[in-house]
Structure formats: structure tokens, C-alpha cells
PDB file of C-alpha atoms in Angstrom:
ATOM      1  CA  VAL O 155     -82.564 -90.545 -52.297  1.00 69.00           C
ATOM      2  CA  ALA O 156     -84.458 -88.527 -49.669  1.00 85.00           C
ATOM      3  CA  THR O 157     -82.122 -85.573 -50.185  1.00 88.00           C
ATOM      4  CA  ARG O 158     -82.738 -85.707 -53.939  1.00 91.00           C
ATOM      5  CA  THR O 159     -86.501 -85.794 -53.431  1.00 93.00           C
ATOM      6  CA  LEU O 160     -86.410 -82.850 -51.034  1.00 93.00           C
ATOM      7  CA  CYS O 161     -84.187 -80.930 -53.424  1.00 93.00           C
ATOM      8  CA  LYS O 162     -86.677 -81.515 -56.264  1.00 95.00           C
ATOM      9  CA  ILE O 163     -89.476 -80.185 -54.070  1.00 94.00           C
ATOM     10  CA  PHE O 164     -87.408 -77.140 -53.080  1.00 95.00           C
ATOM     11  CA  VAL O 165     -86.599 -76.450 -56.746  1.00 95.00           C
ATOM     12  CA  LEU O 166     -90.310 -76.389 -57.545  1.00 94.00           C
ATOM     13  CA  LEU O 167     -91.115 -74.197 -54.539  1.00 94.00           C
ATOM     14  CA  THR O 168     -88.421 -71.656 -55.404  1.00 94.00           C
ATOM     15  CA  MET O 169     -89.023 -71.275 -59.130  1.00 93.00           C
ATOM     16  CA  PRO O 170     -88.294 -67.707 -60.253  1.00 89.00           C
ATOM     17  CA  LEU O 171     -91.199 -65.422 -61.091  1.00 86.00           C
ATOM     18  CA  SER O 172     -92.492 -65.688 -64.638  1.00 86.00           C
ATOM     19  CA  GLU O 173     -92.203 -62.840 -67.107  1.00 87.00           C
ATOM     20  CA  LYS O 174     -95.944 -62.255 -66.741  1.00 84.00           C
ATOM     21  CA  CYS O 175     -95.509 -61.786 -62.982  1.00 83.00           C
ATOM     22  CA  HIS O 176     -92.622 -59.372 -63.537  1.00 81.00           C
ATOM     23  CA  GLN O 177     -94.820 -57.356 -65.902  1.00 81.00           C
ATOM     24  CA  ALA O 178     -97.699 -57.338 -63.421  1.00 80.00           C
ATOM     25  CA  LEU O 179     -95.403 -56.036 -60.698  1.00 79.00           C
ATOM     26  CA  ALA O 180     -93.854 -53.415 -62.972  1.00 79.00           C
ATOM     27  CA  ALA O 181     -97.213 -52.084 -64.210  1.00 75.00           C
ATOM     28  CA  ARG O 182     -98.395 -49.089 -62.244  1.00 73.00           C
ATOM     29  CA  PRO O 183    -102.047 -48.081 -62.094  1.00 70.00           C
ATOM     30  CA  ASP O 184    -102.959 -45.432 -64.638  1.00 70.00           C
ATOM     31  CA  PRO O 185    -106.291 -43.754 -63.722  1.00 67.00           C
ATOM     32  CA  VAL O 186    -106.911 -42.528 -67.283  1.00 68.00           C
ATOM     33  CA  LYS O 187    -106.359 -45.928 -68.919  1.00 68.00           C
ATOM     34  CA  ASP O 188    -108.108 -47.723 -66.074  1.00 65.00           C
ATOM     35  CA  LYS O 189    -111.333 -45.795 -66.771  1.00 66.00           C
ATOM     36  CA  MET O 190    -111.315 -47.121 -70.337  1.00 66.00           C
ATOM     37  CA  ARG O 191    -110.729 -50.757 -69.301  1.00 68.00           C
ATOM     38  CA  ASN O 192    -113.532 -52.977 -68.181  1.00 72.00           C
ATOM     39  CA  GLY O 193    -113.769 -53.994 -64.551  1.00 76.00           C
ATOM     40  CA  GLU O 194    -112.997 -57.633 -65.299  1.00 79.00           C
ATOM     41  CA  ALA O 195    -109.588 -56.791 -66.861  1.00 75.00           C
ATOM     42  CA  LEU O 196    -108.705 -54.528 -63.933  1.00 78.00           C
ATOM     43  CA  LYS O 197    -109.656 -57.219 -61.451  1.00 83.00           C
ATOM     44  CA  LYS O 198    -107.608 -59.828 -63.330  1.00 83.00           C
ATOM     45  CA  ARG O 199    -104.557 -57.536 -63.385  1.00 80.00           C
ATOM     46  CA  GLN O 200    -104.918 -56.812 -59.668  1.00 83.00           C
ATOM     47  CA  LEU O 201    -105.209 -60.526 -58.834  1.00 88.00           C
ATOM     48  CA  LEU O 202    -102.089 -61.296 -60.865  1.00 87.00           C
ATOM     49  CA  ARG O 203    -100.195 -58.511 -59.120  1.00 86.00           C
ATOM     50  CA  GLU O 204    -101.244 -59.776 -55.686  1.00 88.00           C
ATOM     51  CA  ALA O 205    -100.248 -63.341 -56.581  1.00 88.00           C
ATOM     52  CA  ALA O 206     -96.864 -62.126 -57.852  1.00 87.00           C
ATOM     53  CA  GLU O 207     -96.302 -60.157 -54.651  1.00 87.00           C
ATOM     54  CA  ARG O 208     -97.105 -63.246 -52.568  1.00 89.00           C
ATOM     55  CA  GLN O 209     -94.732 -65.357 -54.645  1.00 89.00           C
ATOM     56  CA  ALA O 210     -91.939 -62.785 -54.286  1.00 87.00           C
ATOM     57  CA  ARG O 211     -92.530 -62.754 -50.520  1.00 90.00           C
ATOM     58  CA  GLN O 212     -92.377 -66.563 -50.434  1.00 92.00           C
ATOM     59  CA  LEU O 213     -89.053 -66.524 -52.287  1.00 91.00           C
ATOM     60  CA  ILE O 214     -87.663 -64.095 -49.702  1.00 91.00           C
ATOM     61  CA  GLU O 215     -88.900 -66.375 -46.924  1.00 94.00           C
ATOM     62  CA  ALA O 216     -87.352 -69.410 -48.656  1.00 94.00           C
ATOM     63  CA  ARG O 217     -83.982 -67.658 -48.764  1.00 93.00           C
ATOM     64  CA  MET O 218     -84.219 -66.926 -45.059  1.00 95.00           C
ATOM     65  CA  ALA O 219     -85.287 -70.501 -44.286  1.00 95.00           C
ATOM     66  CA  PHE O 220     -82.227 -71.885 -46.058  1.00 95.00           C
ATOM     67  CA  ALA O 221     -79.948 -69.297 -44.458  1.00 95.00           C
ATOM     68  CA  GLU O 222     -81.193 -70.215 -40.986  1.00 95.00           C
ATOM     69  CA  ARG O 223     -80.782 -73.976 -41.418  1.00 93.00           C
ATOM     70  CA  PRO O 224     -77.144 -75.023 -41.887  1.00 90.00           C
ATOM     71  CA  LYS O 225     -78.129 -78.704 -41.717  1.00 91.00           C
ATOM     72  CA  VAL O 226     -80.170 -78.287 -44.916  1.00 91.00           C
ATOM     73  CA  LEU O 227     -77.226 -76.592 -46.612  1.00 92.00           C
ATOM     74  CA  ARG O 228     -74.984 -79.495 -45.581  1.00 92.00           C
ATOM     75  CA  GLY O 229     -77.483 -81.810 -47.276  1.00 90.00           C
ATOM     76  CA  LEU O 230     -77.279 -79.627 -50.362  1.00 91.00           C
ATOM     77  CA  LEU O 231     -73.487 -79.873 -50.198  1.00 92.00           C
ATOM     78  CA  ARG O 232     -73.747 -83.681 -50.274  1.00 91.00           C
ATOM     79  CA  MET O 233     -75.551 -83.370 -53.606  1.00 92.00           C
ATOM     80  CA  PHE O 234     -72.241 -82.157 -55.098  1.00 91.00           C
ATOM     81  CA  GLU O 235     -70.242 -85.260 -54.081  1.00 90.00           C
ATOM     82  CA  GLY O 236     -70.665 -86.879 -57.509  1.00 85.00           C
ATOM     83  CA  ALA O 237     -68.835 -83.998 -59.159  1.00 84.00           C
ATOM     84  CA  ARG O 238     -65.654 -84.994 -57.360  1.00 84.00           C
ATOM     85  CA  LYS O 239     -65.642 -88.462 -58.907  1.00 84.00           C
ATOM     86  CA  PRO O 240     -63.741 -89.157 -62.117  1.00 80.00           C
ATOM     87  CA  ARG O 241     -66.059 -89.264 -65.142  1.00 79.00           C
ATOM     88  CA  GLU O 242     -65.756 -93.025 -65.556  1.00 82.00           C
ATOM     89  CA  ARG O 243     -66.935 -93.586 -61.933  1.00 88.00           C
ATOM     90  CA  ARG O 244     -69.693 -90.983 -62.055  1.00 85.00           C
ATOM     91  CA  SER O 245     -73.259 -92.205 -62.500  1.00 87.00           C
ATOM     92  CA  SER O 246     -76.095 -90.407 -64.237  1.00 86.00           C
ATOM     93  CA  ASN O 247     -77.608 -89.880 -60.772  1.00 89.00           C
ATOM     94  CA  ASP O 248     -74.429 -88.082 -59.695  1.00 89.00           C
ATOM     95  CA  ASP O 249     -74.731 -85.712 -62.659  1.00 87.00           C
ATOM     96  CA  ALA O 250     -78.448 -85.215 -62.016  1.00 90.00           C
ATOM     97  CA  ASP O 251     -77.801 -84.458 -58.324  1.00 92.00           C
ATOM     98  CA  VAL O 252     -75.240 -81.776 -59.174  1.00 91.00           C
ATOM     99  CA  GLU O 253     -77.548 -80.207 -61.745  1.00 93.00           C
ATOM    100  CA  LEU O 254     -80.451 -80.292 -59.283  1.00 95.00           C
ATOM    101  CA  ALA O 255     -78.385 -78.669 -56.523  1.00 95.00           C
ATOM    102  CA  LEU O 256     -77.160 -75.970 -58.919  1.00 95.00           C
ATOM    103  CA  THR O 257     -80.729 -75.339 -60.086  1.00 96.00           C
ATOM    104  CA  LEU O 258     -81.861 -74.869 -56.491  1.00 96.00           C
ATOM    105  CA  LEU O 259     -79.016 -72.416 -55.880  1.00 96.00           C
ATOM    106  CA  ARG O 260     -79.932 -70.558 -59.066  1.00 95.00           C
ATOM    107  CA  ASN O 261     -83.534 -70.252 -57.908  1.00 95.00           C
ATOM    108  CA  LEU O 262     -82.518 -69.024 -54.459  1.00 95.00           C
ATOM    109  CA  VAL O 263     -80.131 -66.319 -55.671  1.00 93.00           C
ATOM    110  CA  ALA O 264     -82.238 -65.140 -58.623  1.00 91.00           C
ATOM    111  CA  PRO O 265     -83.024 -61.400 -58.542  1.00 87.00           C
ATOM    112  CA  LEU O 266     -86.450 -60.537 -57.212  1.00 82.00           C
ATOM    113  CA  PRO O 267     -88.617 -57.723 -58.560  1.00 76.00           C
ATOM    114  CA  HIS O 268     -89.089 -54.690 -56.353  1.00 70.00           C
ATOM    115  CA  THR O 269     -92.642 -54.818 -55.098  1.00 67.00           C
ATOM    116  CA  SER O 270     -92.267 -52.467 -52.149  1.00 69.00           C
ATOM    117  CA  ASP O 271     -89.549 -50.771 -50.125  1.00 72.00           C
ATOM    118  CA  ARG O 272     -89.959 -53.394 -47.414  1.00 75.00           C
ATOM    119  CA  ASN O 273     -89.676 -56.302 -49.855  1.00 73.00           C
ATOM    120  CA  GLU O 274     -86.675 -54.676 -51.519  1.00 79.00           C
ATOM    121  CA  ARG O 275     -84.911 -54.396 -48.147  1.00 84.00           C
ATOM    122  CA  ASP O 276     -85.919 -57.923 -47.192  1.00 87.00           C
ATOM    123  CA  ALA O 277     -84.804 -59.298 -50.567  1.00 85.00           C
ATOM    124  CA  GLY O 278     -81.370 -57.745 -50.119  1.00 84.00           C
ATOM    125  CA  SER O 279     -80.949 -58.856 -46.520  1.00 90.00           C
ATOM    126  CA  SER O 280     -82.240 -62.371 -47.273  1.00 91.00           C
ATOM    127  CA  LEU O 281     -79.740 -62.713 -50.115  1.00 90.00           C
ATOM    128  CA  ASP O 282     -76.918 -61.467 -47.866  1.00 91.00           C
ATOM    129  CA  ALA O 283     -77.906 -63.955 -45.144  1.00 93.00           C
ATOM    130  CA  LEU O 284     -78.141 -66.774 -47.676  1.00 94.00           C
ATOM    131  CA  VAL O 285     -74.746 -65.976 -49.206  1.00 93.00           C
ATOM    132  CA  LYS O 286     -73.158 -65.892 -45.744  1.00 94.00           C
ATOM    133  CA  ALA O 287     -74.707 -69.263 -44.851  1.00 95.00           C
ATOM    134  CA  LEU O 288     -73.646 -70.764 -48.190  1.00 94.00           C
ATOM    135  CA  SER O 289     -70.137 -69.507 -47.560  1.00 93.00           C
ATOM    136  CA  ASP O 290     -70.061 -70.791 -43.968  1.00 94.00           C
ATOM    137  CA  GLU O 291     -71.169 -74.264 -45.078  1.00 94.00           C
ATOM    138  CA  LEU O 292     -68.617 -74.306 -47.950  1.00 93.00           C
ATOM    139  CA  VAL O 293     -71.295 -74.502 -50.642  1.00 93.00           C
ATOM    140  CA  LEU O 294     -69.828 -71.464 -52.412  1.00 93.00           C
ATOM    141  CA  ASP O 295     -66.362 -73.038 -52.279  1.00 93.00           C
ATOM    142  CA  THR O 296     -67.807 -76.124 -53.939  1.00 93.00           C
ATOM    143  CA  VAL O 297     -69.417 -73.969 -56.640  1.00 92.00           C
ATOM    144  CA  ALA O 298     -66.047 -72.262 -57.173  1.00 91.00           C
ATOM    145  CA  ASP O 299     -64.413 -75.694 -57.539  1.00 91.00           C
ATOM    146  CA  LEU O 300     -67.039 -76.648 -60.109  1.00 90.00           C
ATOM    147  CA  CYS O 301     -66.331 -73.423 -61.986  1.00 89.00           C
ATOM    148  CA  SER O 302     -62.623 -74.168 -62.109  1.00 85.00           C
ATOM    149  CA  ALA O 303     -63.364 -77.697 -63.378  1.00 83.00           C
ATOM    150  CA  SER O 304     -66.041 -76.593 -65.865  1.00 80.00           C
ATOM    151  CA  SER O 305     -63.560 -76.405 -68.723  1.00 78.00           C
ATOM    152  CA  LYS O 306     -63.125 -80.185 -68.548  1.00 80.00           C
ATOM    153  CA  ARG O 307     -65.166 -81.944 -71.185  1.00 79.00           C
ATOM    154  CA  GLU O 308     -67.124 -84.030 -68.657  1.00 75.00           C
ATOM    155  CA  ASN O 309     -68.244 -80.929 -66.728  1.00 75.00           C
ATOM    156  CA  ARG O 310     -69.141 -78.558 -69.560  1.00 81.00           C
ATOM    157  CA  HIS O 311     -72.862 -79.277 -69.299  1.00 83.00           C
ATOM    158  CA  TRP O 312     -72.922 -77.443 -65.943  1.00 84.00           C
ATOM    159  CA  GLY O 313     -71.484 -74.255 -67.429  1.00 85.00           C
ATOM    160  CA  LEU O 314     -74.729 -72.407 -68.112  1.00 88.00           C
ATOM    161  CA  VAL O 315     -76.318 -73.120 -64.756  1.00 91.00           C
ATOM    162  CA  LEU O 316     -73.060 -72.108 -63.034  1.00 91.00           C
ATOM    163  CA  VAL O 317     -73.253 -68.765 -64.833  1.00 91.00           C
ATOM    164  CA  GLU O 318     -76.887 -68.433 -63.746  1.00 93.00           C
ATOM    165  CA  VAL O 319     -75.825 -69.014 -60.129  1.00 93.00           C
ATOM    166  CA  LEU O 320     -72.858 -66.649 -60.196  1.00 91.00           C
ATOM    167  CA  ALA O 321     -74.296 -63.767 -62.240  1.00 91.00           C
ATOM    168  CA  PRO O 322     -76.757 -62.501 -59.581  1.00 89.00           C
ATOM    169  CA  LEU O 323     -74.122 -62.921 -56.873  1.00 87.00           C
ATOM    170  CA  LEU O 324     -71.591 -60.866 -58.803  1.00 86.00           C
ATOM    171  CA  ALA O 325     -74.116 -58.307 -60.064  1.00 84.00           C
ATOM    172  CA  GLN O 326     -74.716 -56.949 -56.571  1.00 75.00           C
ATOM    173  CA  HIS O 327     -71.075 -55.880 -56.217  1.00 69.00           C
ATOM    174  CA  LYS O 328     -68.886 -53.278 -57.829  1.00 69.00           C
ATOM    175  CA  PRO O 329     -65.897 -54.668 -59.749  1.00 71.00           C
ATOM    176  CA  ALA O 330     -63.513 -53.158 -57.204  1.00 72.00           C
ATOM    177  CA  ASP O 331     -65.266 -55.069 -54.387  1.00 67.00           C
ATOM    178  CA  ILE O 332     -64.714 -58.398 -56.134  1.00 61.00           C
ATOM    179  CA  ALA O 333     -61.067 -57.880 -57.068  1.00 58.00           C
TER     180      ALA O 333
END
């Protein structure tokens, strides 16, 4: 139960940036348009941008925190134990634990917007460190097992979140690297 509670907290702390935050980070100052806007709108836009930058930085730090703590990843791995049970022995808590663990993984591997050269470098290196740690602790092997079992009727409801976990991991590689 404690692992589930911690996982719920981590899911909330690692939520991906909203579309509004992505837009704030993508918007570049335009001196001509800025002269026509009132000071209040400019201040609001700047505050949103700063908040989005802080959130992106926190997501990078969360990746590194998970990568540096194998014990936490082992706890995450325990959340997948219910998936190994036959459907008739699996409880609703088992299904919820798997979905929660997959959601946390999705949040951790989600692409981050490029706020600065430093954050871009850190985002890439934090993802690499996280993927290595997930691999070392067999979390990625467990996700691969779930993928191979996702065609079974009782596991189909995990299909979308599995795609959301795998897509960012595969997107950073060329097809030749994966094959």
C-alpha cells in the first residue's frame, strides 16, 4: 500500500507540461508586438514562461532522482507483479498498480520542451541515465513482457499507455539503431 501511495504522489509530481506551458516556452519575445501589448499581459506571459521553465527543470531532476535510486525502481518493479497473475486471480488493485506504474514511466520518459541549451543537454542525459537504470533494474524487460502480452484480452486496456511509454524511447533512435 505504501508503494502505491508513493507512486501516486510521484505521478502527480511528474505530470507532463501542459499545452499552455509548451506554448509559453515556444513563444519568443517580439519587440514590435511587445510594444503594442499592455504591461500586464507581458508580465503574465513572462511569469508563465518562468513557471514552465521551473517545471521542466523539476522533471529533469525527477528523472535523475529515479535514475540514481535503484531501490525506488525495484519498488516500481513490484507494482507490475499483478500483471503476471492469471486474469481470474488478478484483483482490481493489481490492474490499478500496473496502470499507475506505467503512468509514472510515461511521465518520466515524456519529451521535454527545449528551454535552453543547458536544459536540452540535461534532458537528454537524464533520459539516458533513467533508461539505463530502468534497464539495469529489469523494468524495461517487464514493460517488454507486458507489450508481448498486450494482445491478450485481459491486458488490452494497457495498450495505449504502453505506446505512450515506448514512443518517446523509440523516437530518440534511428530505425537502424533499434533493429
